[in-house]
Short mmCIF file of C-alpha atoms and ligand atoms in Angstrom, two decimals:
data_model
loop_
_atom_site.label_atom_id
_atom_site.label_comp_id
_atom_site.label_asym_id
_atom_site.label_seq_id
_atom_site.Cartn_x
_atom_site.Cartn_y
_atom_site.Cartn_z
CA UNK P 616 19.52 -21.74 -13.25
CA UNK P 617 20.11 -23.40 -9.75
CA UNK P 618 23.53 -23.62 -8.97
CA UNK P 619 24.11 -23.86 -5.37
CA UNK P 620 25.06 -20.60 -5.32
CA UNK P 621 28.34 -20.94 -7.66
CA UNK P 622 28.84 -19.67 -10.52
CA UNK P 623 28.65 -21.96 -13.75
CA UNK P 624 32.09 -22.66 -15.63
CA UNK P 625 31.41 -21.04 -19.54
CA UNK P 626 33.66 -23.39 -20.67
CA UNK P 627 32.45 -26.32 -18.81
CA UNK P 628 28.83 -25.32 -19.70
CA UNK P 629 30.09 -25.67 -23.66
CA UNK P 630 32.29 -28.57 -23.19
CA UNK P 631 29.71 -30.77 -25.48
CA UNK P 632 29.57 -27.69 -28.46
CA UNK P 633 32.79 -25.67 -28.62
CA UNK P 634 35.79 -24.17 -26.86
CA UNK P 635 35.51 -20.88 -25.38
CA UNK P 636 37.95 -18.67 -25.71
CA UNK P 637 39.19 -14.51 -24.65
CA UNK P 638 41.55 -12.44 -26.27
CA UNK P 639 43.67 -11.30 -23.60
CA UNK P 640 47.12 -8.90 -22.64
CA UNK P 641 50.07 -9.46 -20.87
CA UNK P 642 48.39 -7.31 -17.79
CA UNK P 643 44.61 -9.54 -17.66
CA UNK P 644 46.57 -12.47 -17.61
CA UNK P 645 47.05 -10.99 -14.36
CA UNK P 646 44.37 -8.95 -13.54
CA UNK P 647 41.80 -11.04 -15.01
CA UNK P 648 43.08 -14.73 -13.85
CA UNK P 649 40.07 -16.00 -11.81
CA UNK P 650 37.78 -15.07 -14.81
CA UNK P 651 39.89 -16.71 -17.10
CA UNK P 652 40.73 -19.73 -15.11
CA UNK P 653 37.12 -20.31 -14.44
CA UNK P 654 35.33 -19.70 -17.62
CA UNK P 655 37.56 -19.87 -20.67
CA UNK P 656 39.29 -22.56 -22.66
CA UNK P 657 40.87 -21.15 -24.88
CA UNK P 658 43.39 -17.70 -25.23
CA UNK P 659 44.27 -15.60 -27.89
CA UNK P 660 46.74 -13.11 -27.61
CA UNK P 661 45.06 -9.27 -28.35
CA UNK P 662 48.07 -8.07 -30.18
CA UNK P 663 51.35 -10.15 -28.81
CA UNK P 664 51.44 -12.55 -31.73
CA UNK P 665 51.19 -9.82 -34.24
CA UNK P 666 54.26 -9.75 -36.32
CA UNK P 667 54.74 -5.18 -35.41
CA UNK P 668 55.56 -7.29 -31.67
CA UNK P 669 56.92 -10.18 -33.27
CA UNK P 670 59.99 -9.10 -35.29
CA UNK P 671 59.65 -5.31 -35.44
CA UNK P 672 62.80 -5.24 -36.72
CA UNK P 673 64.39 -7.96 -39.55
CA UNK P 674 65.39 -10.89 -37.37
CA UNK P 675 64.94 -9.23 -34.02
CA UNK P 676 62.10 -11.75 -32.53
CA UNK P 677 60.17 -10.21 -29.68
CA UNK P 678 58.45 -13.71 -27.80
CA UNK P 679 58.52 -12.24 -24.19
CA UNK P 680 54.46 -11.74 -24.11
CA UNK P 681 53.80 -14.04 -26.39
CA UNK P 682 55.78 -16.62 -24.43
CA UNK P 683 53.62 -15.36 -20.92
CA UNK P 684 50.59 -16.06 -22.97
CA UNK P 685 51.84 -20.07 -23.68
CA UNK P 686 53.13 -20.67 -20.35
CA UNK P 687 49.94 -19.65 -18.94
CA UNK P 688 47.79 -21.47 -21.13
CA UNK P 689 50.06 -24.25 -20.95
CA UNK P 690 49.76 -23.90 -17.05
CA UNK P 691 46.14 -24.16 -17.49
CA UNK P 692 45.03 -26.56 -19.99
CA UNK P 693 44.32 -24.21 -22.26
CA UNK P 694 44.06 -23.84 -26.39
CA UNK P 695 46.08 -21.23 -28.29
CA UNK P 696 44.44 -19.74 -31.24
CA UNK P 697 47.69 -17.89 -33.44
CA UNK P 698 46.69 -14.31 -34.41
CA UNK P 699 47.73 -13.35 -37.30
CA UNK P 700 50.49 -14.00 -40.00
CA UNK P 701 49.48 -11.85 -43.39
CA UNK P 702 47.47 -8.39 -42.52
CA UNK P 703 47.93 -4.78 -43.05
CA UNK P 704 47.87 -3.63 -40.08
CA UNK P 705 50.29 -3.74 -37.52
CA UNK P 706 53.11 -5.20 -39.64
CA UNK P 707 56.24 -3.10 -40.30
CA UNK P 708 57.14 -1.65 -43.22
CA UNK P 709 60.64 -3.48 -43.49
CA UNK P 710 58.77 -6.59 -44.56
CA UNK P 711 58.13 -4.43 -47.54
CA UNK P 712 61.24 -2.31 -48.28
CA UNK P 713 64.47 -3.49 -50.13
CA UNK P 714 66.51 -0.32 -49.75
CA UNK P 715 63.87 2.24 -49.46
CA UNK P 716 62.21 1.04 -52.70
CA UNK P 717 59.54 -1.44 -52.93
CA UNK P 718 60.68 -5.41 -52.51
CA UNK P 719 60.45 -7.70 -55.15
CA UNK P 720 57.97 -10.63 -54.61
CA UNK P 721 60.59 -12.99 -54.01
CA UNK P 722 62.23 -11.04 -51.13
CA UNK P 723 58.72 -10.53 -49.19
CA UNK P 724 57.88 -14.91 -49.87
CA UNK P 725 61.83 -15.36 -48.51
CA UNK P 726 60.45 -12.51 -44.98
CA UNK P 727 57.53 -14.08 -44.56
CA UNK P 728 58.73 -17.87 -44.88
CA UNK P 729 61.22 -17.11 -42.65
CA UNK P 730 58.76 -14.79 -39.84
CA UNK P 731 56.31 -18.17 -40.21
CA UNK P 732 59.30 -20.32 -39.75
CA UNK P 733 60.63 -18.72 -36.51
CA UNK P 734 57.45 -18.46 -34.85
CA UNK P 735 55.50 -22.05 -35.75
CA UNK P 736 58.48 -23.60 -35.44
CA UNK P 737 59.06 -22.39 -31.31
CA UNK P 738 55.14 -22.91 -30.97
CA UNK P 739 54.21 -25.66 -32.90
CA UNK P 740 53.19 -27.98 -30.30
CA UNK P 741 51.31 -25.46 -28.73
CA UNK P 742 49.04 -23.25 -31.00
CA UNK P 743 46.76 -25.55 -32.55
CA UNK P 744 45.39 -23.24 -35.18
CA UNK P 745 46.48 -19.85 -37.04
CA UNK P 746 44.73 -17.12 -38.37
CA UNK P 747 46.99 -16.68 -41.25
CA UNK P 748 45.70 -13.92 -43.27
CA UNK P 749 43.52 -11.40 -41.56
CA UNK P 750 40.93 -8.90 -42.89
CA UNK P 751 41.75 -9.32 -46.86
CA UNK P 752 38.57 -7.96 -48.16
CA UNK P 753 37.43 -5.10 -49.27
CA UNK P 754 34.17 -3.98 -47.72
CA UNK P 755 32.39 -2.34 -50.33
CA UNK P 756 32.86 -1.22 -53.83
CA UNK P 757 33.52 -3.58 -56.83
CA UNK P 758 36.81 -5.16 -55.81
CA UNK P 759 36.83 -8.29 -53.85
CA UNK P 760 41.09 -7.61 -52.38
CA UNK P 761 41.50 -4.37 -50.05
CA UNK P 762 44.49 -2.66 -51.41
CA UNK P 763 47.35 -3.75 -48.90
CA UNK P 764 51.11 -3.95 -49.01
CA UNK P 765 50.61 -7.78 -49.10
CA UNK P 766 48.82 -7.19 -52.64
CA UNK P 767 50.89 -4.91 -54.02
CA UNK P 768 54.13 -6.93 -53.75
CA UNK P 769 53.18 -10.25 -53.89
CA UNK P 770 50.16 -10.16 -56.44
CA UNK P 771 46.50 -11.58 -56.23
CA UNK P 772 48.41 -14.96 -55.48
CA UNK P 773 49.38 -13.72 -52.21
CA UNK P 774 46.27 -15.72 -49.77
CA UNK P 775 47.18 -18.54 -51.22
CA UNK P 776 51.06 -18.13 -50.84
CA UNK P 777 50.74 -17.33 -47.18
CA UNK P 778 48.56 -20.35 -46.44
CA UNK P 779 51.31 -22.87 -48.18
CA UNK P 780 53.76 -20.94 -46.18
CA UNK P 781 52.10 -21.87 -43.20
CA UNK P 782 51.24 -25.35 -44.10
CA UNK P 783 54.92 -26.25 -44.89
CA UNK P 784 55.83 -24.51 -41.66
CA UNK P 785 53.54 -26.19 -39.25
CA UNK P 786 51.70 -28.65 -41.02
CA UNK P 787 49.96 -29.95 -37.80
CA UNK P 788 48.09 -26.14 -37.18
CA UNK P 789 44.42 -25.88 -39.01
CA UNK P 790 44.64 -22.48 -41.16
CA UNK P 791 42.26 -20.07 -40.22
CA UNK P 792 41.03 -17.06 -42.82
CA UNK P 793 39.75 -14.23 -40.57
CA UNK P 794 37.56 -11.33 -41.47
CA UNK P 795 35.20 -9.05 -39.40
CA UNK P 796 31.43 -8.10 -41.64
CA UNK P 797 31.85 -11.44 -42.19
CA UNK P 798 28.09 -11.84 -41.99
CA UNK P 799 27.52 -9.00 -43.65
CA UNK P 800 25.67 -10.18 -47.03
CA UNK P 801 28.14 -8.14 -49.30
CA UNK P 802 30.88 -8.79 -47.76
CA UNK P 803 30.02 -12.26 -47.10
CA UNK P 804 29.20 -13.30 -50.57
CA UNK P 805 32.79 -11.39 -51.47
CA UNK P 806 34.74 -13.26 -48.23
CA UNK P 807 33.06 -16.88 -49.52
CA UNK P 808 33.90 -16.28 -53.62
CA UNK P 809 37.42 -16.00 -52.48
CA UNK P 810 37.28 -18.88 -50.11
CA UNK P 811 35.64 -21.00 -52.89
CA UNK P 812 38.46 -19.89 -55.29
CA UNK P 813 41.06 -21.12 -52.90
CA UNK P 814 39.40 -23.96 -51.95
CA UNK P 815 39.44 -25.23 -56.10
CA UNK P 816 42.74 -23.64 -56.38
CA UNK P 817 44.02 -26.51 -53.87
CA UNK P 818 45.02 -24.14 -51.02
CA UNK P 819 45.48 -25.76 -47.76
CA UNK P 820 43.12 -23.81 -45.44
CA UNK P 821 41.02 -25.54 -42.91
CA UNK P 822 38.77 -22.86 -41.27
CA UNK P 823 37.09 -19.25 -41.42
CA UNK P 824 37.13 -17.33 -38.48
CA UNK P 825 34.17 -14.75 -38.41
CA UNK P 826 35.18 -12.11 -35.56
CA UNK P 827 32.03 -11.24 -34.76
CA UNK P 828 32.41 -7.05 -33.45
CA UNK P 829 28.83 -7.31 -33.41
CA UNK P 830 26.35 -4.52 -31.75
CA UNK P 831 22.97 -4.59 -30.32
CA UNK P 832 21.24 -3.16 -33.10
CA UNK P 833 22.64 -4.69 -36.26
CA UNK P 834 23.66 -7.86 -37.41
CA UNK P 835 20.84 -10.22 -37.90
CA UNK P 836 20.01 -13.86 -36.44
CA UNK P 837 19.22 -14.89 -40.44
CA UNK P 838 22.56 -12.85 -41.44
CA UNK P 839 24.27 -15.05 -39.17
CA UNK P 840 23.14 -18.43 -40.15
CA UNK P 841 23.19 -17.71 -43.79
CA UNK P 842 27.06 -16.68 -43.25
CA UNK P 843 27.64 -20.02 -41.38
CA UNK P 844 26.00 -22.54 -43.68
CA UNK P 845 27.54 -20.62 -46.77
CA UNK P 846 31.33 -20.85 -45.04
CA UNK P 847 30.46 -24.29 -44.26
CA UNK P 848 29.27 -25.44 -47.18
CA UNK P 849 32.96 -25.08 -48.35
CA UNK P 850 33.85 -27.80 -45.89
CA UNK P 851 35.99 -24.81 -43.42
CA UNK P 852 35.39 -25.52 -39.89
CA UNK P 853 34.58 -22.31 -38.29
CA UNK P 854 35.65 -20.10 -35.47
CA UNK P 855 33.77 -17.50 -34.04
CA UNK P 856 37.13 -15.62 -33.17
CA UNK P 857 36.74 -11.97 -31.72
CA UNK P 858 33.04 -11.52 -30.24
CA UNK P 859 32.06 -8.83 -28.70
CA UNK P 860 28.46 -6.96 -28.88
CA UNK P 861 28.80 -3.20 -28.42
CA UNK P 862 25.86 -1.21 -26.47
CA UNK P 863 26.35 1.19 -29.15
CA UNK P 864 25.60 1.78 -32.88
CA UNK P 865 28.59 2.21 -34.86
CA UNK P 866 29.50 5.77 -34.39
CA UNK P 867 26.96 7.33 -31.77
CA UNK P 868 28.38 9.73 -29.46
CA UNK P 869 27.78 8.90 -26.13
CA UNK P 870 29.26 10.05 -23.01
CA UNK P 871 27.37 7.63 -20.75
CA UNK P 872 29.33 5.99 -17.95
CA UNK P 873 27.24 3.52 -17.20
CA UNK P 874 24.54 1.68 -19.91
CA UNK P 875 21.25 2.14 -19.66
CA UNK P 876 18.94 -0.68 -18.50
CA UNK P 877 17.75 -0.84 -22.21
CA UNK P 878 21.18 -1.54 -23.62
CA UNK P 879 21.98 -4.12 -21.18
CA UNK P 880 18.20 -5.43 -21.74
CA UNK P 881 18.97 -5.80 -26.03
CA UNK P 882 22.42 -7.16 -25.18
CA UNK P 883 21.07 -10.15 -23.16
CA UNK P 884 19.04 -10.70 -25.82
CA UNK P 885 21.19 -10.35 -28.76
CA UNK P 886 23.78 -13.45 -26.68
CA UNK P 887 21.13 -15.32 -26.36
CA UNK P 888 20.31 -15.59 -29.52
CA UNK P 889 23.85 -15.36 -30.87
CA UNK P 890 25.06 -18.67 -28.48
CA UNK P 891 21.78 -20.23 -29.43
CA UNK P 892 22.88 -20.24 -33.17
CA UNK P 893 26.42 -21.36 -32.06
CA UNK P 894 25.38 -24.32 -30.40
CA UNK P 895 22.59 -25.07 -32.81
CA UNK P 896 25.62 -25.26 -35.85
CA UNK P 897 28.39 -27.21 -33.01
CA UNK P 898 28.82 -29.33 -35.75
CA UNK P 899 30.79 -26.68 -37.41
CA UNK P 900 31.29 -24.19 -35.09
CA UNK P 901 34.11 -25.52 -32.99
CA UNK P 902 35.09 -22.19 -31.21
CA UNK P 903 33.79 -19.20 -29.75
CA UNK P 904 36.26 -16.89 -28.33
CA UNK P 905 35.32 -13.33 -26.37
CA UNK P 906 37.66 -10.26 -27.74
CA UNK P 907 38.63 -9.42 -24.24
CA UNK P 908 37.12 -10.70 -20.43
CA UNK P 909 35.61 -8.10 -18.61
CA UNK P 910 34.10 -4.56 -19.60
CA UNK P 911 36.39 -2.93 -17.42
CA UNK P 912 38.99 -3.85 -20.24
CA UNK P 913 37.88 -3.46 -23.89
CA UNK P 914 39.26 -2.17 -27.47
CA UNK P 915 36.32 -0.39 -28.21
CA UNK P 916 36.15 2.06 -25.43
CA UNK P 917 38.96 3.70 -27.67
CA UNK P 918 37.36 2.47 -31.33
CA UNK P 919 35.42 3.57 -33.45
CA UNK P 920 35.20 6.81 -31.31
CA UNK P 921 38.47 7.59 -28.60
CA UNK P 922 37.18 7.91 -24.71
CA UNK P 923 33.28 6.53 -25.54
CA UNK P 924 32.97 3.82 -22.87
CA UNK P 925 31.37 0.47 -24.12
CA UNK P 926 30.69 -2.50 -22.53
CA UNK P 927 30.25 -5.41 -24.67
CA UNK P 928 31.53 -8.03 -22.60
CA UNK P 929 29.71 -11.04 -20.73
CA UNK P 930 31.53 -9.71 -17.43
CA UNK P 931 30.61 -6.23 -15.64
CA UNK P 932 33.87 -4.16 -14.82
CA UNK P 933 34.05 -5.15 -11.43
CA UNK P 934 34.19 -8.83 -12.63
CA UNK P 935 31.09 -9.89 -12.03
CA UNK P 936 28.77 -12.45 -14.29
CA UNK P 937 25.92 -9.70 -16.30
CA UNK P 938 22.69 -10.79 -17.19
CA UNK P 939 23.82 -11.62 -20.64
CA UNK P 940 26.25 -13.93 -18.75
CA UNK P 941 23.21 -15.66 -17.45
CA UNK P 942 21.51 -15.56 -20.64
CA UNK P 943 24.45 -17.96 -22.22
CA UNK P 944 24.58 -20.13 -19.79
CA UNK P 945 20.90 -21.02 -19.52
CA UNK P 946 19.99 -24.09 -21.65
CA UNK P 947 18.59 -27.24 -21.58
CA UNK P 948 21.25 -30.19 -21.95
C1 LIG O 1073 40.78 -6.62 -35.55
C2 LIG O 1073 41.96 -7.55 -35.46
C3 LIG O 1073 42.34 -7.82 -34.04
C4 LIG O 1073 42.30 -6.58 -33.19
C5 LIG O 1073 40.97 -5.96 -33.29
C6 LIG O 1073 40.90 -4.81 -32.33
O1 LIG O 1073 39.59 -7.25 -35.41
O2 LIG O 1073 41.80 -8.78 -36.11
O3 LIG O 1073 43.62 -8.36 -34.00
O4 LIG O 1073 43.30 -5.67 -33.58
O5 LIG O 1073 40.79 -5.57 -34.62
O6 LIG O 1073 41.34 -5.18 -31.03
#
């Protein structure tokens, strides 16, 4: 592609599909500002909307990253996608605990009306969508609900609790379900019975968000537009809401420090075809945001495996566009 030697905008590219988003910290707000200026859209905060930062204590509300992350999105045009109400993961036990024993049901409802309260209410005109229950399902086995804190004291009801929670609180925000494997057919087909059951069941949720930790090797094109026609088909919009593509299968050593020309050479490919689904289902997919900016910054060179580098980014980690980059970028229209 011919651009007069400048590089193209991501988000401008996509303005007639989706919005393009990054997860980012308090520090790449900083460190990563011409990136994000230039190409994204969108933000999500990485973990400063979580409620462990939120209120890690009953009543004591943390909004000093959160709040940098609004101001600069509000600085720059930007969308704020909320991440996350409901998950088990970084939430802290209080929410749970009535004098060291287990809370009853109507004590966690009363925490987490009140944690939904405090927070839509000081962001409502800004976030424009929530993921309010993250990673519910079980991957494998028999039962469709992981076994969570949320479960345990609030029942099977509790999805569908936490997304009338949020639509009393902020009835303006679409209501995002979130789930990684969400292509994955088993966990899929698990993800959309429980989306279909909510769905009859009345519960006000607009949208699934499929994170998308993809890797070169796995997760196929027909995997992927199976999962968004079935989602669909449900009437959710959907949001592609934590992408990354890892050079690496799942848990393969490595001690590499740089990739090798073939990883690089199936990650262009695997974008391409990724974005190429994306904008061929624009009609539903509305949103497509990057779990981080550049590979110099990324979750997974501590996850699965601690210290093995990844890059799984669109952005080298000096900042600089990588073929795969190119690869999005470059269509007709
Ligand atoms: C999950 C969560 C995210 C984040 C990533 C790792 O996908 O939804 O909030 O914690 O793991 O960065």
């Amino acid at each position: 592609m011919n651009m007069g030697g400048k590089t193209p905008s991501l988000w401008q590219r996509y303005r007639n599909y989706f919005s393009v988003g990054a997860a980012v910290t308090p520090k790449t707000l900083k460190t990563h500002i011409e990136l994000l200026t230039h190409n994204f859209n969108s933000l999500t905060c990485e973990n400063h909307m979580k409620p462990s930062i939120l209120q890690p204590k009953e009543g004591e509300y943390r909004f000093k990253a959160a709040d940098a992350t609004v101001d600069f999105a509000m600085e720059h045009s930007m969308l704020i996608r909320g991440h996350t109400f409901v998950w088990h993961n970084q939430t802290p036990d209080w929410f749970f605990l009535d004098a060291g024993q287990v809370a009853d049901k109507a004590l966690v409802v009363d925490r987490l009306k009140n944690h939904i309260n405090k927070v839509t209410s000081k962001y409502n005109q800004q976030i424009y969508c929530w993921d309010v229950v993250n990673e519910a399902v079980e991957d494998k086995g028999s039962s469709c609900l992981r076994n969570t804190k949320w479960l345990e004291c609030l029942g099977e009801d509790y999805i569908k609790i936490a997304f009338e929670l949020a639509r009393e609180e902020d009835p303006n925000a679409k209501l995002f379900y979130n789930d990684y494997n969400a292509v994955v057919p088993e966990k899929r087909d698990k993800i959309f019975g429980l989306l279909k059951d909510l769905k009859e069941k009345d519960t006000p949720i607009d949208g699934m968000g499929i994170q998308g930790h993809w890797d070169i090797y796995n997760f196929s094109e027909d995997d992927i537009r199976k999962a968004i026609e079935m989602y669909a088909s449900l009437d959710l919009e959907i949001h592609i809401t934590e992408l990354d593509v890892s050079v690496h299968d799942w848990r393969e050593p490595s001690s590499l420090k740089v990739p090798t020309a073939k990883m690089l050479e199936l990650q262009e490919k695997k974008y391409d075809e990724i974005f190429t689904i994306f904008r061929e289902y624009s009609e539903v997919v509305k949103s497509v945001t990057l779990w981080g900016v550049a590979d110099d910054v990324t979750w997974l060179d501590g996850f699965p495996i601690k210290g093995r580098k990844n890059w799984p980014l669109l952005f080298d980690e000096d900042h600089k566009p990588k073929g795969s980059f190119w690869r999005v970028v470059d269509f007709e229209g």
